[in-house]
PDB file of C-alpha atoms in Angstrom:
ATOM      1  CA  MET A 236       4.961 -19.724  -5.487  1.00 88.00           C
ATOM      2  CA  HIS A 237       2.812 -20.301  -8.568  1.00 94.00           C
ATOM      3  CA  GLN A 238       5.028 -20.800 -11.620  1.00 96.00           C
ATOM      4  CA  LEU A 239       3.581 -17.799 -13.450  1.00 97.00           C
ATOM      5  CA  PHE A 240       4.277 -15.494 -10.499  1.00 97.00           C
ATOM      6  CA  ARG A 241       7.769 -17.012 -10.329  1.00 97.00           C
ATOM      7  CA  LEU A 242       8.319 -16.279 -14.027  1.00 97.00           C
ATOM      8  CA  VAL A 243       6.851 -12.769 -13.997  1.00 97.00           C
ATOM      9  CA  LEU A 244       8.592 -11.658 -10.803  1.00 97.00           C
ATOM     10  CA  GLY A 245      11.796 -13.652 -11.209  1.00 97.00           C
ATOM     11  CA  GLN A 246      12.442 -12.445 -14.755  1.00 97.00           C
ATOM     12  CA  LYS A 247      10.459  -9.214 -14.385  1.00 97.00           C
ATOM     13  CA  ASP A 248       8.611 -10.305 -17.510  1.00 96.00           C
ATOM     14  CA  LEU A 249       6.136  -7.568 -18.370  1.00 96.00           C
ATOM     15  CA  SER A 250       4.935  -9.442 -21.464  1.00 96.00           C
ATOM     16  CA  ARG A 251       3.556 -12.250 -19.264  1.00 96.00           C
ATOM     17  CA  ALA A 252       2.333 -10.170 -16.310  1.00 97.00           C
ATOM     18  CA  GLY A 253      -1.155  -9.728 -17.761  1.00 95.00           C
ATOM     19  CA  ASP A 254      -1.510 -13.519 -17.904  1.00 97.00           C
ATOM     20  CA  LEU A 255      -1.801 -13.491 -14.102  1.00 97.00           C
ATOM     21  CA  PHE A 256      -5.387 -12.282 -14.543  1.00 97.00           C
ATOM     22  CA  SER A 257      -6.295 -15.446 -16.443  1.00 97.00           C
ATOM     23  CA  LEU A 258      -5.614 -17.538 -13.331  1.00 97.00           C
ATOM     24  CA  ASP A 259      -8.374 -18.342 -10.875  1.00 97.00           C
ATOM     25  CA  ASP A 260      -8.029 -16.544  -7.532  1.00 97.00           C
ATOM     26  CA  SER A 261      -8.051 -19.833  -5.625  1.00 95.00           C
ATOM     27  CA  GLU A 262      -5.241 -21.142  -7.855  1.00 96.00           C
ATOM     28  CA  ILE A 263      -2.842 -18.404  -6.760  1.00 97.00           C
ATOM     29  CA  GLU A 264      -4.050 -17.658  -3.219  1.00 96.00           C
ATOM     30  CA  ASP A 265      -1.354 -19.807  -1.585  1.00 96.00           C
ATOM     31  CA  SER A 266       1.345 -17.914  -3.537  1.00 96.00           C
ATOM     32  CA  LEU A 267       0.397 -14.384  -2.546  1.00 97.00           C
ATOM     33  CA  THR A 268       2.580 -13.952   0.540  1.00 97.00           C
ATOM     34  CA  GLU A 269       5.669 -15.182  -1.292  1.00 97.00           C
ATOM     35  CA  ALA A 270       4.846 -12.946  -4.278  1.00 98.00           C
ATOM     36  CA  LEU A 271       4.519  -9.937  -1.949  1.00 98.00           C
ATOM     37  CA  GLU A 272       7.915 -10.729  -0.450  1.00 97.00           C
ATOM     38  CA  GLN A 273       9.430 -10.894  -3.945  1.00 98.00           C
ATOM     39  CA  ILE A 274       7.827  -7.544  -4.824  1.00 98.00           C
ATOM     40  CA  LYS A 275       9.402  -6.054  -1.696  1.00 98.00           C
ATOM     41  CA  ILE A 276      12.831  -7.186  -2.925  1.00 97.00           C
ATOM     42  CA  ILE A 277      12.247  -5.779  -6.416  1.00 98.00           C
ATOM     43  CA  SER A 278      10.901  -2.445  -5.165  1.00 97.00           C
ATOM     44  CA  SER A 279      13.831  -2.061  -2.774  1.00 96.00           C
ATOM     45  CA  SER A 280      16.452  -2.402  -5.503  1.00 96.00           C
ATOM     46  CA  SER A 281      18.641   0.620  -6.150  1.00 94.00           C
ATOM     47  CA  ASP A 282      17.374   1.156  -9.708  1.00 95.00           C
ATOM     48  CA  TYR A 283      13.648   0.649  -9.042  1.00 97.00           C
ATOM     49  CA  GLN A 284      12.874   4.397  -9.083  1.00 93.00           C
ATOM     50  CA  THR A 285      14.104   4.659 -12.685  1.00 94.00           C
ATOM     51  CA  ASN A 286      13.223   1.212 -14.050  1.00 97.00           C
ATOM     52  CA  ASN A 287       9.881   1.546 -15.829  1.00 96.00           C
ATOM     53  CA  ASN A 288       9.683  -2.184 -16.633  1.00 97.00           C
ATOM     54  CA  ASP A 289      10.087  -3.212 -12.986  1.00 98.00           C
ATOM     55  CA  GLN A 290       7.555  -0.600 -11.895  1.00 97.00           C
ATOM     56  CA  ALA A 291       4.996  -1.857 -14.424  1.00 97.00           C
ATOM     57  CA  VAL A 292       5.531  -5.497 -13.387  1.00 98.00           C
ATOM     58  CA  VAL A 293       5.138  -4.594  -9.723  1.00 98.00           C
ATOM     59  CA  GLU A 294       2.018  -2.519 -10.371  1.00 97.00           C
ATOM     60  CA  ILE A 295       0.333  -5.330 -12.315  1.00 98.00           C
ATOM     61  CA  CYS A 296       1.303  -7.949  -9.734  1.00 98.00           C
ATOM     62  CA  ILE A 297       0.038  -5.835  -6.838  1.00 98.00           C
ATOM     63  CA  THR A 298      -3.270  -5.310  -8.613  1.00 97.00           C
ATOM     64  CA  ARG A 299      -3.580  -9.056  -9.173  1.00 98.00           C
ATOM     65  CA  ILE A 300      -2.597  -9.883  -5.601  1.00 98.00           C
ATOM     66  CA  THR A 301      -4.965  -7.388  -3.972  1.00 97.00           C
ATOM     67  CA  THR A 302      -7.798  -8.581  -6.198  1.00 97.00           C
ATOM     68  CA  ALA A 303      -7.162 -12.200  -5.211  1.00 97.00           C
ATOM     69  CA  ILE A 304      -6.972 -11.283  -1.524  1.00 97.00           C
ATOM     70  CA  ARG A 305     -10.280  -9.429  -1.744  1.00 96.00           C
ATOM     71  CA  GLU A 306     -12.026 -12.185  -3.733  1.00 96.00           C
ATOM     72  CA  THR A 307     -10.758 -15.031  -1.533  1.00 97.00           C
ATOM     73  CA  GLU A 308     -11.285 -12.996   1.658  1.00 96.00           C
ATOM     74  CA  SER A 309      -7.797 -13.996   2.783  1.00 96.00           C
ATOM     75  CA  ILE A 310      -6.590 -10.675   4.175  1.00 96.00           C
ATOM     76  CA  GLU A 311      -5.723 -12.171   7.568  1.00 96.00           C
ATOM     77  CA  LYS A 312      -3.508 -14.798   5.952  1.00 97.00           C
ATOM     78  CA  HIS A 313      -1.539 -12.247   3.920  1.00 97.00           C
ATOM     79  CA  ALA A 314      -1.730  -9.172   6.172  1.00 97.00           C
ATOM     80  CA  LYS A 315       1.792  -9.528   7.551  1.00 97.00           C
ATOM     81  CA  ALA A 316       3.353  -9.615   4.076  1.00 97.00           C
ATOM     82  CA  LEU A 317       1.133  -6.749   2.853  1.00 97.00           C
ATOM     83  CA  VAL A 318       2.033  -4.601   5.849  1.00 97.00           C
ATOM     84  CA  GLY A 319       5.712  -5.493   5.388  1.00 97.00           C
ATOM     85  CA  LEU A 320       5.657  -4.273   1.782  1.00 98.00           C
ATOM     86  CA  TRP A 321       3.681  -1.189   2.813  1.00 96.00           C
ATOM     87  CA  ASP A 322       6.160  -0.412   5.587  1.00 96.00           C
ATOM     88  CA  SER A 323       9.080  -0.740   3.157  1.00 97.00           C
ATOM     89  CA  CYS A 324       7.594   2.137   1.120  1.00 95.00           C
ATOM     90  CA  LEU A 325       8.347   4.450   4.057  1.00 93.00           C
ATOM     91  CA  GLU A 326      12.065   3.967   3.363  1.00 93.00           C
ATOM     92  CA  HIS A 327      11.684   5.753   0.018  1.00 93.00           C
ATOM     93  CA  ASN A 328      10.601   9.126  -1.293  1.00 87.00           C
ATOM     94  CA  LEU A 329       6.814   9.473  -1.238  1.00 87.00           C
ATOM     95  CA  ARG A 330       6.550  13.159  -2.144  1.00 85.00           C
ATOM     96  CA  PRO A 331       5.034  13.853  -5.563  1.00 82.00           C
ATOM     97  CA  SER A 332       7.331  15.316  -8.169  1.00 75.00           C
ATOM     98  CA  GLY A 333       6.819  18.892  -9.343  1.00 69.00           C
ATOM     99  CA  LYS A 334       4.214  17.760 -11.850  1.00 70.00           C
ATOM    100  CA  ASP A 335       2.016  16.150  -9.135  1.00 66.00           C
ATOM    101  CA  GLU A 336       2.954  12.657 -10.241  1.00 82.00           C
ATOM    102  CA  ASP A 337       3.251  10.072  -7.476  1.00 86.00           C
ATOM    103  CA  THR A 338       6.571   8.363  -6.998  1.00 91.00           C
ATOM    104  CA  PRO A 339       6.733   4.606  -7.635  1.00 94.00           C
ATOM    105  CA  HIS A 340       6.701   3.855  -3.906  1.00 95.00           C
ATOM    106  CA  ALA A 341       3.764   6.203  -3.301  1.00 92.00           C
ATOM    107  CA  LYS A 342       1.830   4.220  -5.920  1.00 94.00           C
ATOM    108  CA  ILE A 343       2.628   0.964  -4.135  1.00 96.00           C
ATOM    109  CA  ALA A 344       1.696   2.504  -0.783  1.00 95.00           C
ATOM    110  CA  SER A 345      -1.628   3.745  -2.126  1.00 93.00           C
ATOM    111  CA  ASP A 346      -2.606   0.373  -3.603  1.00 94.00           C
ATOM    112  CA  ILE A 347      -1.603  -1.523  -0.472  1.00 95.00           C
ATOM    113  CA  MET A 348      -3.291   1.045   1.791  1.00 92.00           C
ATOM    114  CA  SER A 349      -6.677   0.574   0.187  1.00 90.00           C
ATOM    115  CA  CYS A 350      -6.398  -3.224   0.290  1.00 94.00           C
ATOM    116  CA  ILE A 351      -5.448  -3.279   3.964  1.00 93.00           C
ATOM    117  CA  LEU A 352      -7.550  -0.474   5.363  1.00 88.00           C
ATOM    118  CA  GLN A 353     -10.759  -1.454   3.619  1.00 90.00           C
ATOM    119  CA  ASN A 354     -10.665  -4.194   6.227  1.00 90.00           C
ATOM    120  CA  TYR A 355     -10.998  -1.688   9.074  1.00 86.00           C
ATOM    121  CA  ASN A 356     -13.542  -3.985  10.708  1.00 87.00           C
ATOM    122  CA  ARG A 357     -10.992  -6.789  11.172  1.00 91.00           C
ATOM    123  CA  PRO A 358      -9.073  -6.085  14.410  1.00 88.00           C
ATOM    124  CA  PRO A 359      -6.166  -8.498  13.770  1.00 91.00           C
ATOM    125  CA  VAL A 360      -5.450  -6.769  10.457  1.00 92.00           C
ATOM    126  CA  MET A 361      -5.799  -3.310  11.992  1.00 89.00           C
ATOM    127  CA  ALA A 362      -3.479  -4.234  14.865  1.00 88.00           C
ATOM    128  CA  LEU A 363      -0.738  -4.845  12.280  1.00 91.00           C
ATOM    129  CA  ALA A 364      -1.649  -1.935  10.028  1.00 90.00           C
ATOM    130  CA  ILE A 365      -2.325   1.056  12.276  1.00 88.00           C
ATOM    131  CA  PRO A 366       1.232   1.510  13.599  1.00 88.00           C
ATOM    132  CA  ILE A 367       2.419   1.715   9.982  1.00 90.00           C
ATOM    133  CA  ALA A 368      -0.560   3.766   8.791  1.00 88.00           C
ATOM    134  CA  VAL A 369       0.116   6.645  11.164  1.00 84.00           C
ATOM    135  CA  LYS A 370       3.702   6.907   9.883  1.00 86.00           C
ATOM    136  CA  PHE A 371       2.336   7.921   6.491  1.00 85.00           C
ATOM    137  CA  LEU A 372       0.576  10.953   8.016  1.00 80.00           C
ATOM    138  CA  HIS A 373       3.769  13.000   8.090  1.00 78.00           C
ATOM    139  CA  ARG A 374       5.605  11.821   4.992  1.00 73.00           C
ATOM    140  CA  GLY A 375       4.764  14.779   2.745  1.00 73.00           C
ATOM    141  CA  ASN A 376       2.252  13.196   0.386  1.00 78.00           C
ATOM    142  CA  LYS A 377      -1.029  15.038   0.890  1.00 78.00           C
ATOM    143  CA  GLU A 378      -3.121  12.598  -1.116  1.00 82.00           C
ATOM    144  CA  LEU A 379      -1.840   9.593   0.824  1.00 82.00           C
ATOM    145  CA  CYS A 380      -2.354  11.503   4.059  1.00 78.00           C
ATOM    146  CA  ARG A 381      -5.913  12.491   3.152  1.00 79.00           C
ATOM    147  CA  ASN A 382      -6.853   8.927   2.202  1.00 82.00           C
ATOM    148  CA  MET A 383      -5.147   7.581   5.303  1.00 79.00           C
ATOM    149  CA  SER A 384      -7.144   9.961   7.486  1.00 77.00           C
ATOM    150  CA  ASN A 385     -10.389   8.715   5.946  1.00 79.00           C
ATOM    151  CA  TYR A 386      -9.514   5.086   6.592  1.00 79.00           C
ATOM    152  CA  LEU A 387      -8.312   5.795  10.122  1.00 77.00           C
ATOM    153  CA  SER A 388     -11.606   7.490  10.941  1.00 78.00           C
ATOM    154  CA  LEU A 389     -13.417   4.307   9.876  1.00 77.00           C
ATOM    155  CA  ALA A 390     -11.068   2.231  12.013  1.00 75.00           C
ATOM    156  CA  ALA A 391     -11.782   4.542  14.958  1.00 74.00           C
ATOM    157  CA  ILE A 392     -15.493   3.872  14.651  1.00 76.00           C
ATOM    158  CA  THR A 393     -15.092   0.110  14.912  1.00 73.00           C
ATOM    159  CA  LYS A 394     -12.000  -0.278  17.110  1.00 71.00           C
ATOM    160  CA  ALA A 395     -10.973   3.049  18.678  1.00 74.00           C
ATOM    161  CA  ASP A 396      -8.632   1.449  21.214  1.00 75.00           C
ATOM    162  CA  LEU A 397      -6.253   0.493  18.390  1.00 70.00           C
ATOM    163  CA  LEU A 398      -5.751   4.199  17.673  1.00 66.00           C
ATOM    164  CA  ALA A 399      -5.285   5.312  21.286  1.00 67.00           C
ATOM    165  CA  ASP A 400      -1.487   4.979  21.242  1.00 71.00           C
ATOM    166  CA  HIS A 401      -1.306   7.099  18.100  1.00 65.00           C
ATOM    167  CA  THR A 402      -3.579   9.993  19.045  1.00 66.00           C
ATOM    168  CA  ASP A 403      -0.728  12.504  19.292  1.00 70.00           C
ATOM    169  CA  VAL A 404       0.521  11.829  15.750  1.00 66.00           C
ATOM    170  CA  ILE A 405      -3.015  11.919  14.339  1.00 63.00           C
ATOM    171  CA  VAL A 406      -3.887  15.227  16.036  1.00 63.00           C
ATOM    172  CA  LYS A 407      -0.597  16.817  14.897  1.00 66.00           C
ATOM    173  CA  SER A 408      -1.341  15.750  11.341  1.00 61.00           C
ATOM    174  CA  ILE A 409      -4.823  17.299  11.502  1.00 58.00           C
ATOM    175  CA  LEU A 410      -3.467  20.537  12.952  1.00 54.00           C
ATOM    176  CA  ARG A 411      -0.708  20.709  10.319  1.00 59.00           C
ATOM    177  CA  ASP A 412      -3.257  20.257   7.535  1.00 56.00           C
ATOM    178  CA  LEU A 413      -5.512  22.917   9.064  1.00 49.00           C
ATOM    179  CA  SER A 414      -2.660  25.408   9.331  1.00 56.00           C
ATOM    180  CA  GLU A 415      -1.635  24.767   5.702  1.00 55.00           C
ATOM    181  CA  THR A 416      -5.233  25.271   4.584  1.00 50.00           C
ATOM    182  CA  MET A 417      -5.546  28.517   6.523  1.00 48.00           C
ATOM    183  CA  VAL A 418      -2.310  29.875   5.025  1.00 49.00           C
ATOM    184  CA  PHE A 419      -3.680  29.047   1.577  1.00 49.00           C
ATOM    185  CA  TRP A 420      -6.924  30.952   2.317  1.00 50.00           C
ATOM    186  CA  PHE A 421      -5.001  34.063   3.337  1.00 49.00           C
ATOM    187  CA  LEU A 422      -2.823  34.032   0.232  1.00 49.00           C
TER     188      LEU A 422
END
């Protein structure tokens, strides 16, 4: 892993995290999978939900990683690690708090979702992502669910067979959202 990623993630050094943006994308591209694995460890720690420093470090690092993946067009190389981190978010609370603020893991999930699913036209990436994506449809975060539905509809246009095994979950999610909307109209 690049020494700056090692420093920032190993010591959870927020003061140096911004320096990651001064590095060229090609300089860090080989470190991205290992950095994602380190982020998974940090975000799975028992105090992550309440540790603002760790959350800020993770948020900055994810932004830097997803930018580098997009700029180097290396999504296929890092898809497994991205999907692994994304999947780990499902083990945590994703429901917004009473003040409509996303939980730390919902923020990670949202950032990773857009990086992965913007590549809906890349079947190898979608083959890894879609089984995890559909799990988010019934996790209680309406914004994540709405965005997921948009991305899944794009994936269906280019590679519908990848969604075939998940049709039941997708339809149930649509029906649940429709019933919630109709209840709202009648109130």
